[in-house]
One Martini backbone bead per residue (centre of mass of N, CA, C, O) as a GRO file, in nm:
protein
  126
    1UNK     BB    1  -0.478   1.705  -1.348
    2UNK     BB    2  -0.416   1.440  -1.147
    3UNK     BB    3  -0.124   1.395  -0.929
    4UNK     BB    4   0.072   1.109  -0.763
    5UNK     BB    5   0.254   0.873  -0.527
    6UNK     BB    6   0.299   0.602  -0.419
    7UNK     BB    7   0.437   0.341  -0.182
    8UNK     BB    8   0.533  -0.018  -0.154
    9UNK     BB    9   0.845  -0.105  -0.081
   10UNK     BB   10   0.979  -0.054  -0.399
   11UNK     BB   11   0.720   0.074  -0.477
   12UNK     BB   12   0.668   0.330  -0.742
   13UNK     BB   13   0.353   0.492  -0.812
   14UNK     BB   14   0.208   0.697  -1.086
   15UNK     BB   15  -0.046   0.908  -1.066
   16UNK     BB   16  -0.302   0.975  -1.318
   17UNK     BB   17  -0.575   1.209  -1.316
   18UNK     BB   18  -0.911   1.170  -1.531
   19UNK     BB   19  -1.148   1.284  -1.680
   20UNK     BB   20  -1.352   0.949  -1.742
   21UNK     BB   21  -1.492   0.661  -1.808
   22UNK     BB   22  -1.298   0.421  -1.633
   23UNK     BB   23  -0.981   0.408  -1.775
   24UNK     BB   24  -0.727   0.177  -1.715
   25UNK     BB   25  -0.345   0.227  -1.711
   26UNK     BB   26  -0.054   0.020  -1.675
   27UNK     BB   27   0.215   0.071  -1.847
   28UNK     BB   28  -0.051   0.040  -2.099
   29UNK     BB   29  -0.168  -0.155  -2.009
   30UNK     BB   30  -0.446  -0.299  -1.847
   31UNK     BB   31  -0.495  -0.384  -1.550
   32UNK     BB   32  -0.582  -0.659  -1.621
   33UNK     BB   33  -0.323  -0.792  -1.756
   34UNK     BB   34  -0.097  -0.671  -1.541
   35UNK     BB   35  -0.295  -0.787  -1.355
   36UNK     BB   36  -0.477  -1.099  -1.296
   37UNK     BB   37  -0.549  -1.108  -1.032
   38UNK     BB   38  -0.828  -1.031  -0.858
   39UNK     BB   39  -0.719  -0.953  -0.549
   40UNK     BB   40  -0.544  -0.726  -0.702
   41UNK     BB   41  -0.754  -0.561  -0.874
   42UNK     BB   42  -0.879  -0.459  -0.630
   43UNK     BB   43  -0.737  -0.287  -0.484
   44UNK     BB   44  -0.725  -0.063  -0.761
   45UNK     BB   45  -1.069  -0.032  -0.671
   46UNK     BB   46  -1.078  -0.001  -0.399
   47UNK     BB   47  -1.134   0.361  -0.380
   48UNK     BB   48  -1.383   0.402  -0.539
   49UNK     BB   49  -1.605   0.220  -0.377
   50UNK     BB   50  -1.506   0.433  -0.147
   51UNK     BB   51  -1.668   0.661  -0.280
   52UNK     BB   52  -1.809   0.651  -0.523
   53UNK     BB   53  -1.618   0.645  -0.849
   54UNK     BB   54  -1.726   0.432  -1.107
   55UNK     BB   55  -1.658   0.565  -1.417
   56UNK     BB   56  -1.493   0.895  -1.365
   57UNK     BB   57  -1.230   0.798  -1.423
   58UNK     BB   58  -0.907   0.818  -1.597
   59UNK     BB   59  -0.608   0.584  -1.540
   60UNK     BB   60  -0.236   0.671  -1.521
   61UNK     BB   61   0.029   0.485  -1.467
   62UNK     BB   62   0.321   0.450  -1.323
   63UNK     BB   63   0.574   0.096  -1.218
   64UNK     BB   64   0.836   0.052  -0.996
   65UNK     BB   65   0.895  -0.191  -0.906
   66UNK     BB   66   0.864  -0.478  -0.740
   67UNK     BB   67   0.622  -0.730  -0.620
   68UNK     BB   68   0.255  -0.694  -0.750
   69UNK     BB   69   0.180  -0.621  -0.509
   70UNK     BB   70   0.310  -0.366  -0.427
   71UNK     BB   71   0.251  -0.245  -0.690
   72UNK     BB   72  -0.103  -0.245  -0.616
   73UNK     BB   73  -0.075  -0.085  -0.379
   74UNK     BB   74   0.063   0.139  -0.452
   75UNK     BB   75  -0.171   0.239  -0.643
   76UNK     BB   76  -0.367   0.287  -0.429
   77UNK     BB   77  -0.260   0.487  -0.275
   78UNK     BB   78  -0.232   0.702  -0.532
   79UNK     BB   79  -0.513   0.707  -0.575
   80UNK     BB   80  -0.634   0.799  -0.313
   81UNK     BB   81  -0.482   1.109  -0.355
   82UNK     BB   82  -0.620   1.184  -0.580
   83UNK     BB   83  -0.876   1.207  -0.455
   84UNK     BB   84  -0.825   1.390  -0.217
   85UNK     BB   85  -0.711   1.633  -0.462
   86UNK     BB   86  -0.989   1.651  -0.528
   87UNK     BB   87  -1.198   1.573  -0.285
   88UNK     BB   88  -1.196   1.631   0.056
   89UNK     BB   89  -1.456   1.424   0.139
   90UNK     BB   90  -1.276   1.149   0.050
   91UNK     BB   91  -1.115   1.150   0.275
   92UNK     BB   92  -1.209   0.902   0.561
   93UNK     BB   93  -1.297   0.685   0.345
   94UNK     BB   94  -1.107   0.654   0.336
   95UNK     BB   95  -0.889   0.603   0.599
   96UNK     BB   96  -1.020   0.407   0.735
   97UNK     BB   97  -0.918   0.171   0.564
   98UNK     BB   98  -0.567   0.254   0.503
   99UNK     BB   99  -0.500   0.406   0.216
  100UNK     BB  100  -0.348   0.585   0.291
  101UNK     BB  101  -0.124   0.447   0.427
  102UNK     BB  102   0.219   0.433   0.501
  103UNK     BB  103   0.365   0.087   0.436
  104UNK     BB  104   0.688   0.003   0.613
  105UNK     BB  105   0.742  -0.240   0.528
  106UNK     BB  106   1.047  -0.437   0.494
  107UNK     BB  107   1.330  -0.549   0.405
  108UNK     BB  108   1.546  -0.691   0.548
  109UNK     BB  109   1.881  -0.654   0.618
  110UNK     BB  110   2.127  -0.801   0.612
  111UNK     BB  111   2.408  -1.007   0.811
  112UNK     BB  112   2.696  -1.081   0.905
  113UNK     BB  113   2.748  -1.380   1.021
  114UNK     BB  114   2.416  -1.465   0.836
  115UNK     BB  115   2.270  -1.595   0.574
  116UNK     BB  116   2.047  -1.371   0.694
  117UNK     BB  117   1.935  -1.149   0.916
  118UNK     BB  118   1.818  -1.367   1.159
  119UNK     BB  119   1.998  -1.604   1.095
  120UNK     BB  120   2.137  -1.900   1.169
  121UNK     BB  121   2.406  -2.119   1.189
  122UNK     BB  122   2.415  -2.395   1.328
  123UNK     BB  123   2.424  -2.539   1.664
  124UNK     BB  124   2.685  -2.672   1.801
  125UNK     BB  125   2.896  -2.841   2.073
  126UNK     BB  126   3.035  -3.045   1.977
   0.00000   0.00000   0.00000
């Protein structure tokens, strides 16, 4: 069993990869029920398609924090890292698609004297 961690925004995904028949469970549910949108489901299956390893490994995922998109991208990163731990040859194709890069963009904090991070209150000259 190989485990890895993926992060994106506020989401943290712990991945447990085992030999099997290609079942992917996220927080105890099938990934298609946990992520109903197809474009978000593709985030999870993309690393396997990149290295042509569909249907060989079972994935068990625990993911917390963030929204569904951040969670799916955290899972994608974790699966990619687990595949690289499994086989070092997978690193080049996954790195080319930027699946191994931590996307560090996060929400900027709110500043005092402003309604949001950068937005200002309406300015009145007179």
